[in-house]
Coordinates of N, CA and C in Angstrom, one line a residue:
M1 N 117.1 -32.5 -123.1 CA 118.5 -32.4 -122.8 C 118.7 -32.1 -121.3
S2 N 119.6 -32.9 -120.7 CA 119.9 -32.7 -119.3 C 120.9 -31.5 -119.2
D3 N 120.6 -30.6 -118.2 CA 121.5 -29.5 -118.1 C 122.5 -29.7 -116.9
A4 N 122.7 -30.9 -116.5 CA 123.6 -31.2 -115.4 C 125.0 -31.2 -116.0
Y5 N 125.9 -30.7 -115.2 CA 127.4 -30.6 -115.6 C 128.2 -30.8 -114.3
V6 N 129.0 -31.9 -114.3 CA 129.8 -32.2 -113.1 C 131.2 -32.5 -113.5
E7 N 132.2 -32.0 -112.9 CA 133.6 -32.3 -113.1 C 134.1 -32.9 -111.8
C8 N 135.0 -33.8 -112.0 CA 135.7 -34.4 -110.8 C 137.1 -34.8 -111.2
L9 N 138.0 -34.3 -110.4 CA 139.5 -34.6 -110.6 C 140.0 -35.5 -109.5
V10 N 140.6 -36.6 -109.9 CA 141.1 -37.6 -109.0 C 142.5 -37.9 -109.2
K11 N 143.3 -37.8 -108.2 CA 144.8 -38.0 -108.3 C 145.0 -39.5 -108.0
A12 N 145.6 -40.2 -109.0 CA 146.0 -41.6 -108.8 C 147.2 -41.7 -108.0
K13 N 147.3 -42.8 -107.2 CA 148.5 -43.0 -106.4 C 149.6 -43.5 -107.3
G14 N 150.7 -42.8 -107.2 CA 151.8 -43.1 -108.1 C 152.5 -44.3 -107.6
S15 N 153.2 -45.0 -108.6 CA 153.9 -46.2 -108.3 C 155.3 -45.9 -107.8
M16 N 155.7 -46.6 -106.7 CA 157.0 -46.3 -106.2 C 158.1 -46.8 -107.1
L17 N 157.8 -47.8 -107.9 CA 158.7 -48.3 -108.9 C 159.1 -47.2 -109.9
L18 N 158.0 -46.5 -110.3 CA 158.3 -45.4 -111.3 C 159.1 -44.3 -110.7
K19 N 158.8 -44.0 -109.4 CA 159.6 -43.0 -108.7 C 161.1 -43.3 -108.6
F20 N 161.3 -44.6 -108.2 CA 162.7 -45.1 -108.2 C 163.4 -45.1 -109.5
L21 N 162.6 -45.5 -110.5 CA 163.1 -45.5 -111.9 C 163.5 -44.1 -112.4
Q22 N 162.6 -43.2 -112.0 CA 162.9 -41.8 -112.4 C 164.1 -41.3 -111.8
I23 N 164.3 -41.5 -110.5 CA 165.5 -41.0 -109.8 C 166.7 -41.7 -110.3
G24 N 166.7 -43.0 -110.5 CA 167.8 -43.8 -111.1 C 168.2 -43.3 -112.4
L25 N 167.2 -43.0 -113.3 CA 167.5 -42.5 -114.6 C 168.2 -41.1 -114.6
I26 N 167.7 -40.3 -113.7 CA 168.3 -38.9 -113.5 C 169.8 -39.0 -113.1
V27 N 170.0 -39.9 -112.1 CA 171.4 -40.1 -111.7 C 172.3 -40.6 -112.8
V28 N 171.8 -41.6 -113.5 CA 172.6 -42.2 -114.7 C 172.8 -41.1 -115.7
T29 N 171.8 -40.3 -116.0 CA 172.0 -39.2 -116.9 C 173.0 -38.2 -116.5
A30 N 173.0 -37.9 -115.2 CA 174.0 -36.9 -114.7 C 175.4 -37.5 -114.8
I31 N 175.6 -38.8 -114.5 CA 176.9 -39.4 -114.5 C 177.4 -39.5 -115.9
F32 N 176.6 -40.0 -116.8 CA 177.1 -40.2 -118.2 C 177.2 -38.8 -118.9
G33 N 176.4 -37.9 -118.5 CA 176.6 -36.5 -119.1 C 177.8 -35.9 -118.7
F34 N 178.2 -36.0 -117.4 CA 179.5 -35.5 -116.9 C 180.6 -36.2 -117.5
L35 N 180.6 -37.5 -117.7 CA 181.7 -38.2 -118.3 C 181.8 -37.8 -119.8
G36 N 180.7 -37.7 -120.5 CA 180.7 -37.4 -121.9 C 181.2 -36.0 -122.1
I37 N 180.9 -35.0 -121.3 CA 181.3 -33.6 -121.5 C 182.8 -33.4 -121.1
T38 N 183.2 -34.0 -120.0 CA 184.5 -33.7 -119.5 C 185.6 -34.5 -120.3
F39 N 185.3 -35.7 -120.7 CA 186.3 -36.6 -121.4 C 186.0 -36.7 -122.9
M40 N 184.9 -36.0 -123.4 CA 184.5 -36.1 -124.8 C 184.3 -37.5 -125.3
I41 N 183.6 -38.3 -124.5 CA 183.2 -39.6 -124.9 C 181.8 -39.6 -125.5
W42 N 181.7 -39.8 -126.8 CA 180.5 -39.6 -127.5 C 179.4 -40.7 -127.1
P43 N 179.8 -42.0 -127.0 CA 178.8 -42.9 -126.5 C 178.2 -42.6 -125.1
A44 N 179.0 -42.0 -124.3 CA 178.5 -41.6 -123.0 C 177.4 -40.5 -123.1
L45 N 177.7 -39.6 -124.1 CA 176.7 -38.5 -124.3 C 175.4 -39.1 -124.9
L46 N 175.5 -40.1 -125.8 CA 174.3 -40.8 -126.3 C 173.5 -41.5 -125.2
I47 N 174.3 -42.2 -124.3 CA 173.6 -42.8 -123.2 C 172.9 -41.8 -122.3
A48 N 173.6 -40.7 -122.1 CA 173.0 -39.6 -121.2 C 171.7 -39.1 -121.9
V49 N 171.7 -38.9 -123.2 CA 170.5 -38.4 -123.9 C 169.4 -39.4 -123.8
A50 N 169.7 -40.7 -124.0 CA 168.7 -41.8 -123.9 C 168.1 -41.9 -122.5
T51 N 168.9 -41.9 -121.5 CA 168.4 -42.0 -120.1 C 167.7 -40.7 -119.7
G52 N 168.0 -39.6 -120.3 CA 167.3 -38.4 -120.0 C 165.9 -38.4 -120.6
V53 N 165.8 -39.0 -121.8 CA 164.4 -39.2 -122.4 C 163.6 -40.2 -121.5
G54 N 164.3 -41.2 -121.1 CA 163.6 -42.2 -120.2 C 163.1 -41.6 -118.9
A55 N 163.9 -40.7 -118.4 CA 163.6 -40.0 -117.1 C 162.4 -39.1 -117.3
Y56 N 162.3 -38.5 -118.5 CA 161.2 -37.6 -118.8 C 159.9 -38.4 -118.9
F57 N 159.9 -39.5 -119.6 CA 158.7 -40.3 -119.7 C 158.3 -41.0 -118.3
A58 N 159.3 -41.3 -117.5 CA 159.0 -41.8 -116.2 C 158.4 -40.7 -115.3
Y59 N 158.8 -39.5 -115.5 CA 158.2 -38.4 -114.7 C 156.8 -38.2 -115.2
M60 N 156.5 -38.2 -116.5 CA 155.2 -38.0 -117.0 C 154.2 -39.1 -116.5
N61 N 154.7 -40.3 -116.4 CA 153.8 -41.4 -115.9 C 153.7 -41.6 -114.4
A62 N 154.6 -40.9 -113.7 CA 154.6 -41.1 -112.2 C 153.5 -40.2 -111.6
D63 N 153.1 -39.1 -112.2 CA 152.2 -38.1 -111.7 C 151.0 -38.1 -112.6
I64 N 149.9 -38.9 -112.3 CA 148.8 -39.0 -113.1 C 147.5 -38.6 -112.3
E65 N 146.7 -37.9 -113.0 CA 145.3 -37.6 -112.5 C 144.3 -37.9 -113.5
Y66 N 143.1 -38.3 -113.1 CA 142.0 -38.6 -114.0 C 140.9 -37.5 -113.8
E67 N 140.4 -37.0 -114.9 CA 139.3 -36.0 -114.8 C 138.1 -36.7 -115.4
Y68 N 137.0 -36.7 -114.6 CA 135.7 -37.2 -115.0 C 134.8 -36.0 -115.3
L69 N 134.1 -36.0 -116.4 CA 133.3 -34.9 -116.8 C 131.9 -35.5 -117.2
Y70 N 130.9 -35.1 -116.6 CA 129.5 -35.6 -116.9 C 128.8 -34.4 -117.6
L71 N 128.3 -34.6 -118.8 CA 127.5 -33.6 -119.5 C 126.7 -34.3 -120.5
D72 N 125.4 -34.0 -120.5 CA 124.4 -34.5 -121.5 C 124.5 -36.0 -121.7
K73 N 124.3 -36.7 -120.6 CA 124.2 -38.1 -120.5 C 125.5 -38.8 -121.1
E74 N 126.6 -38.2 -120.9 CA 127.9 -38.8 -121.3 C 128.9 -38.5 -120.2
I75 N 129.7 -39.6 -120.0 CA 130.8 -39.4 -119.0 C 132.1 -39.4 -119.9
T76 N 132.9 -38.4 -119.7 CA 134.1 -38.3 -120.5 C 135.3 -38.4 -119.5
I77 N 136.2 -39.2 -119.8 CA 137.4 -39.5 -118.9 C 138.6 -39.0 -119.6
D78 N 139.4 -38.1 -118.9 CA 140.7 -37.7 -119.4 C 141.8 -38.0 -118.5
K79 N 142.9 -38.3 -119.0 CA 144.1 -38.7 -118.2 C 145.0 -37.5 -118.3
V80 N 145.4 -36.9 -117.1 CA 146.2 -35.7 -117.0 C 147.6 -36.2 -116.5
M81 N 148.6 -36.0 -117.3 CA 149.9 -36.5 -117.0 C 150.8 -35.3 -116.5
A82 N 151.3 -35.3 -115.3 CA 152.2 -34.3 -114.8 C 151.7 -32.9 -114.9
K83 N 150.3 -32.8 -114.8 CA 149.7 -31.5 -114.8 C 150.0 -30.7 -116.1
S84 N 150.5 -31.3 -117.1 CA 150.9 -30.6 -118.3 C 150.3 -31.2 -119.6
R85 N 150.0 -32.4 -119.6 CA 149.5 -33.1 -120.8 C 148.2 -33.8 -120.5
R86 N 147.3 -33.7 -121.4 CA 146.0 -34.3 -121.3 C 145.7 -35.2 -122.4
K87 N 145.1 -36.4 -122.1 CA 144.8 -37.4 -123.1 C 143.4 -37.9 -122.9
R88 N 142.6 -37.9 -123.9 CA 141.2 -38.4 -123.8 C 141.3 -39.9 -123.7
V89 N 140.7 -40.5 -122.6 CA 140.7 -41.9 -122.4 C 139.5 -42.5 -123.1
G90 N 138.4 -41.9 -122.9 CA 137.1 -42.4 -123.4 C 135.9 -41.6 -123.1
V91 N 134.9 -41.8 -123.9 CA 133.6 -41.2 -123.7 C 132.6 -42.3 -123.6
F92 N 131.8 -42.3 -122.5 CA 130.9 -43.4 -122.2 C 129.5 -42.8 -122.0
T93 N 128.5 -43.3 -122.8 CA 127.1 -42.8 -122.7 C 126.4 -43.6 -121.7
L94 N 125.4 -42.9 -121.0 CA 124.7 -43.6 -119.9 C 123.7 -44.6 -120.5
E95 N 123.3 -44.5 -121.7 CA 122.3 -45.4 -122.3 C 123.0 -46.8 -122.5
R96 N 124.3 -46.8 -122.7 CA 125.0 -48.1 -122.9 C 125.6 -48.6 -121.6
M97 N 125.4 -47.9 -120.5 CA 125.9 -48.4 -119.2 C 125.0 -49.4 -118.7
E98 N 125.5 -50.5 -118.1 CA 124.7 -51.5 -117.5 C 124.4 -51.3 -116.1
V99 N 125.5 -51.0 -115.3 CA 125.3 -50.7 -113.9 C 126.5 -49.9 -113.4
L100 N 126.3 -49.1 -112.4 CA 127.3 -48.4 -111.6 C 127.0 -48.5 -110.2
A101 N 128.0 -49.2 -109.5 CA 127.8 -49.5 -108.1 C 129.1 -49.5 -107.4
P102 N 129.1 -49.3 -106.0 CA 130.4 -49.5 -105.3 C 131.1 -50.8 -105.6
V103 N 132.4 -50.8 -105.6 CA 133.2 -52.0 -106.0 C 132.8 -53.3 -105.3
K104 N 132.4 -53.2 -104.0 CA 132.1 -54.3 -103.2 C 130.6 -54.5 -103.0
S105 N 129.8 -53.9 -103.9 CA 128.3 -54.0 -103.7 C 127.8 -55.3 -104.1
Y106 N 126.7 -55.7 -103.5 CA 126.0 -56.9 -103.9 C 125.3 -56.8 -105.2
H107 N 125.1 -55.6 -105.7 CA 124.5 -55.4 -107.0 C 125.3 -55.8 -108.2
L108 N 126.6 -56.0 -107.9 CA 127.6 -56.5 -108.9 C 127.8 -58.0 -109.0
D109 N 127.0 -58.7 -108.1 CA 127.2 -60.2 -108.1 C 126.9 -60.8 -109.4
N110 N 125.9 -60.3 -110.1 CA 125.6 -60.9 -111.4 C 126.6 -60.7 -112.5
F111 N 127.5 -59.8 -112.3 CA 128.6 -59.4 -113.3 C 129.9 -60.0 -112.9
K112 N 130.1 -60.7 -111.8 CA 131.4 -61.1 -111.4 C 132.0 -62.2 -112.2
N113 N 131.2 -63.1 -112.8 CA 131.8 -64.2 -113.6 C 132.0 -63.8 -115.1
R114 N 131.8 -62.6 -115.5 CA 132.0 -62.2 -116.9 C 133.5 -62.0 -117.2
N115 N 133.8 -62.3 -118.4 CA 135.1 -62.0 -119.0 C 135.0 -60.6 -119.6
V116 N 135.6 -59.7 -118.8 CA 135.5 -58.3 -119.3 C 136.9 -57.7 -119.2
K117 N 137.1 -56.7 -120.0 CA 138.3 -55.9 -120.0 C 138.2 -54.9 -118.9
V118 N 139.1 -54.9 -117.9 CA 139.1 -54.0 -116.8 C 140.0 -52.8 -117.0
L119 N 139.4 -51.6 -116.9 CA 140.1 -50.3 -117.0 C 140.1 -49.6 -115.7
D120 N 141.2 -49.4 -115.1 CA 141.2 -48.7 -113.8 C 141.6 -47.2 -113.9
Y121 N 140.6 -46.4 -113.7 CA 140.8 -44.9 -113.8 C 140.4 -44.3 -112.4
S122 N 140.8 -45.0 -111.4 CA 140.5 -44.6 -110.0 C 141.8 -44.1 -109.3
I123 N 141.7 -44.0 -108.0 CA 142.8 -43.6 -107.2 C 143.9 -44.7 -107.1
G124 N 143.5 -45.9 -107.5 CA 144.5 -47.0 -107.6 C 144.7 -47.8 -106.3
V125 N 144.1 -47.4 -105.2 CA 144.3 -48.1 -103.9 C 142.9 -48.2 -103.2
E126 N 142.8 -49.3 -102.4 CA 141.6 -49.5 -101.7 C 141.8 -48.8 -100.3
E127 N 140.9 -47.8 -100.1 CA 140.9 -47.1 -98.8 C 139.8 -47.6 -97.9
Q128 N 139.8 -47.1 -96.7 CA 138.7 -47.4 -95.8 C 138.0 -46.2 -95.5
P129 N 136.7 -46.0 -95.8 CA 135.9 -46.9 -96.6 C 136.3 -46.8 -98.1
D130 N 136.0 -47.8 -98.8 CA 136.3 -47.9 -100.2 C 135.3 -47.1 -101.0
L131 N 135.7 -46.0 -101.6 CA 134.8 -45.1 -102.3 C 134.9 -45.3 -103.8
R132 N 135.5 -46.4 -104.3 CA 135.6 -46.6 -105.7 C 134.3 -47.3 -106.2
Y133 N 134.0 -47.0 -107.5 CA 132.8 -47.5 -108.1 C 133.2 -48.4 -109.3
A134 N 132.4 -49.4 -109.6 CA 132.6 -50.2 -110.8 C 131.5 -49.9 -111.8
L135 N 131.8 -49.6 -113.0 CA 130.9 -49.3 -114.0 C 131.0 -50.4 -115.1
Y136 N 130.0 -51.1 -115.3 CA 130.0 -52.1 -116.4 C 129.3 -51.5 -117.6
Y137 N 130.1 -51.5 -118.7 CA 129.7 -50.8 -119.9 C 129.4 -51.9 -121.0
E138 N 128.4 -51.6 -121.8 CA 128.0 -52.6 -122.9 C 129.3 -52.9 -123.7
G139 N 129.4 -54.1 -124.0 CA 130.5 -54.5 -124.9 C 131.7 -55.1 -124.1
G140 N 131.5 -55.5 -122.8 CA 132.5 -56.2 -122.1 C 133.6 -55.3 -121.5
V141 N 133.2 -54.2 -121.0 CA 134.2 -53.3 -120.4 C 133.8 -53.0 -118.9
K142 N 134.7 -53.1 -118.0 CA 134.5 -52.7 -116.6 C 135.4 -51.6 -116.3
L143 N 134.9 -50.5 -115.9 CA 135.6 -49.3 -115.5 C 135.6 -49.2 -113.9
I144 N 136.8 -49.0 -113.4 CA 136.9 -48.7 -111.9 C 137.1 -47.2 -111.8
L145 N 136.2 -46.5 -111.1 CA 136.2 -45.1 -111.0 C 136.2 -44.6 -109.6
S146 N 136.6 -43.4 -109.3 CA 136.5 -42.8 -108.0 C 135.8 -41.5 -108.1
P147 N 134.5 -41.5 -108.4 CA 133.7 -40.3 -108.6 C 133.4 -39.6 -107.3
S148 N 133.1 -38.3 -107.4 CA 132.7 -37.5 -106.2 C 131.3 -37.9 -105.8
E149 N 130.8 -37.5 -104.6 CA 129.4 -37.8 -104.2 C 128.5 -37.0 -105.1
E150 N 128.9 -35.8 -105.5 CA 128.0 -35.0 -106.4 C 127.8 -35.6 -107.7
M151 N 128.9 -36.2 -108.3 CA 128.7 -36.9 -109.6 C 127.8 -38.1 -109.5
V152 N 128.0 -38.9 -108.4 CA 127.2 -40.1 -108.2 C 125.7 -39.7 -108.1
K153 N 125.5 -38.6 -107.4 CA 124.1 -38.1 -107.2 C 123.5 -37.7 -108.5
V154 N 124.2 -37.0 -109.3 CA 123.7 -36.6 -110.6 C 123.4 -37.8 -111.5
L155 N 124.4 -38.8 -111.5 CA 124.2 -40.0 -112.3 C 123.0 -40.8 -111.8
K156 N 122.7 -40.8 -110.5 CA 121.6 -41.5 -110.0 C 120.3 -40.8 -110.4
N157 N 120.3 -39.5 -110.4 CA 119.1 -38.8 -110.9 C 118.8 -39.0 -112.3
V158 N 119.8 -39.2 -113.2 CA 119.6 -39.4 -114.6 C 119.3 -40.9 -114.9
A159 N 119.9 -41.8 -114.2 CA 119.7 -43.2 -114.5 C 119.5 -44.0 -113.2
P160 N 118.3 -43.8 -112.5 CA 118.1 -44.3 -111.2 C 118.1 -45.9 -111.1
R161 N 117.8 -46.6 -112.2 CA 117.7 -48.0 -112.2 C 119.1 -48.7 -112.5
K162 N 120.0 -47.8 -112.9 CA 121.4 -48.4 -113.2 C 122.4 -48.0 -112.2
V163 N 122.2 -47.0 -111.3 CA 123.2 -46.5 -110.4 C 122.7 -46.8 -109.0
F164 N 123.7 -47.4 -108.2 CA 123.4 -47.8 -106.9 C 124.5 -47.2 -106.0
T165 N 124.1 -46.9 -104.7 CA 125.0 -46.3 -103.8 C 125.2 -47.0 -102.5
D166 N 124.5 -48.2 -102.4 CA 124.5 -48.9 -101.1 C 125.7 -48.7 -100.4

């Protein structure tokens, strides 16, 4: 049993569309709430409640972080929404992993023409230098991750023929 344990928390870049949607829904909620309370217009109150619920969900999805946890040859990925709710996205074993390499690595050339399901659990933007990694998982899944250097080092020690850092 491997006694390595690594945690990595990555903040995803929020969508500007969700931010504007959130602000717009809050404004609409305030307007219809004011109209509903002052003039006792019940449909306006219902619209205020509906847009308030929409603003809550827009707020929850505008602030997202991903937590990667490596323990006992498994990578667990959790989605943290607005620092208050946590959702398990998936558990991936290293035995079923095909390759982990930087997104623009030449080691991924053999995998480029595959039809795979792409799951992006990274920071969401390409920075300079690009520190995102692509993980091809058995069964036709490609994960885009932004692991820390410590996590990549531990994964390379456990699976040296599958993890590349070029």
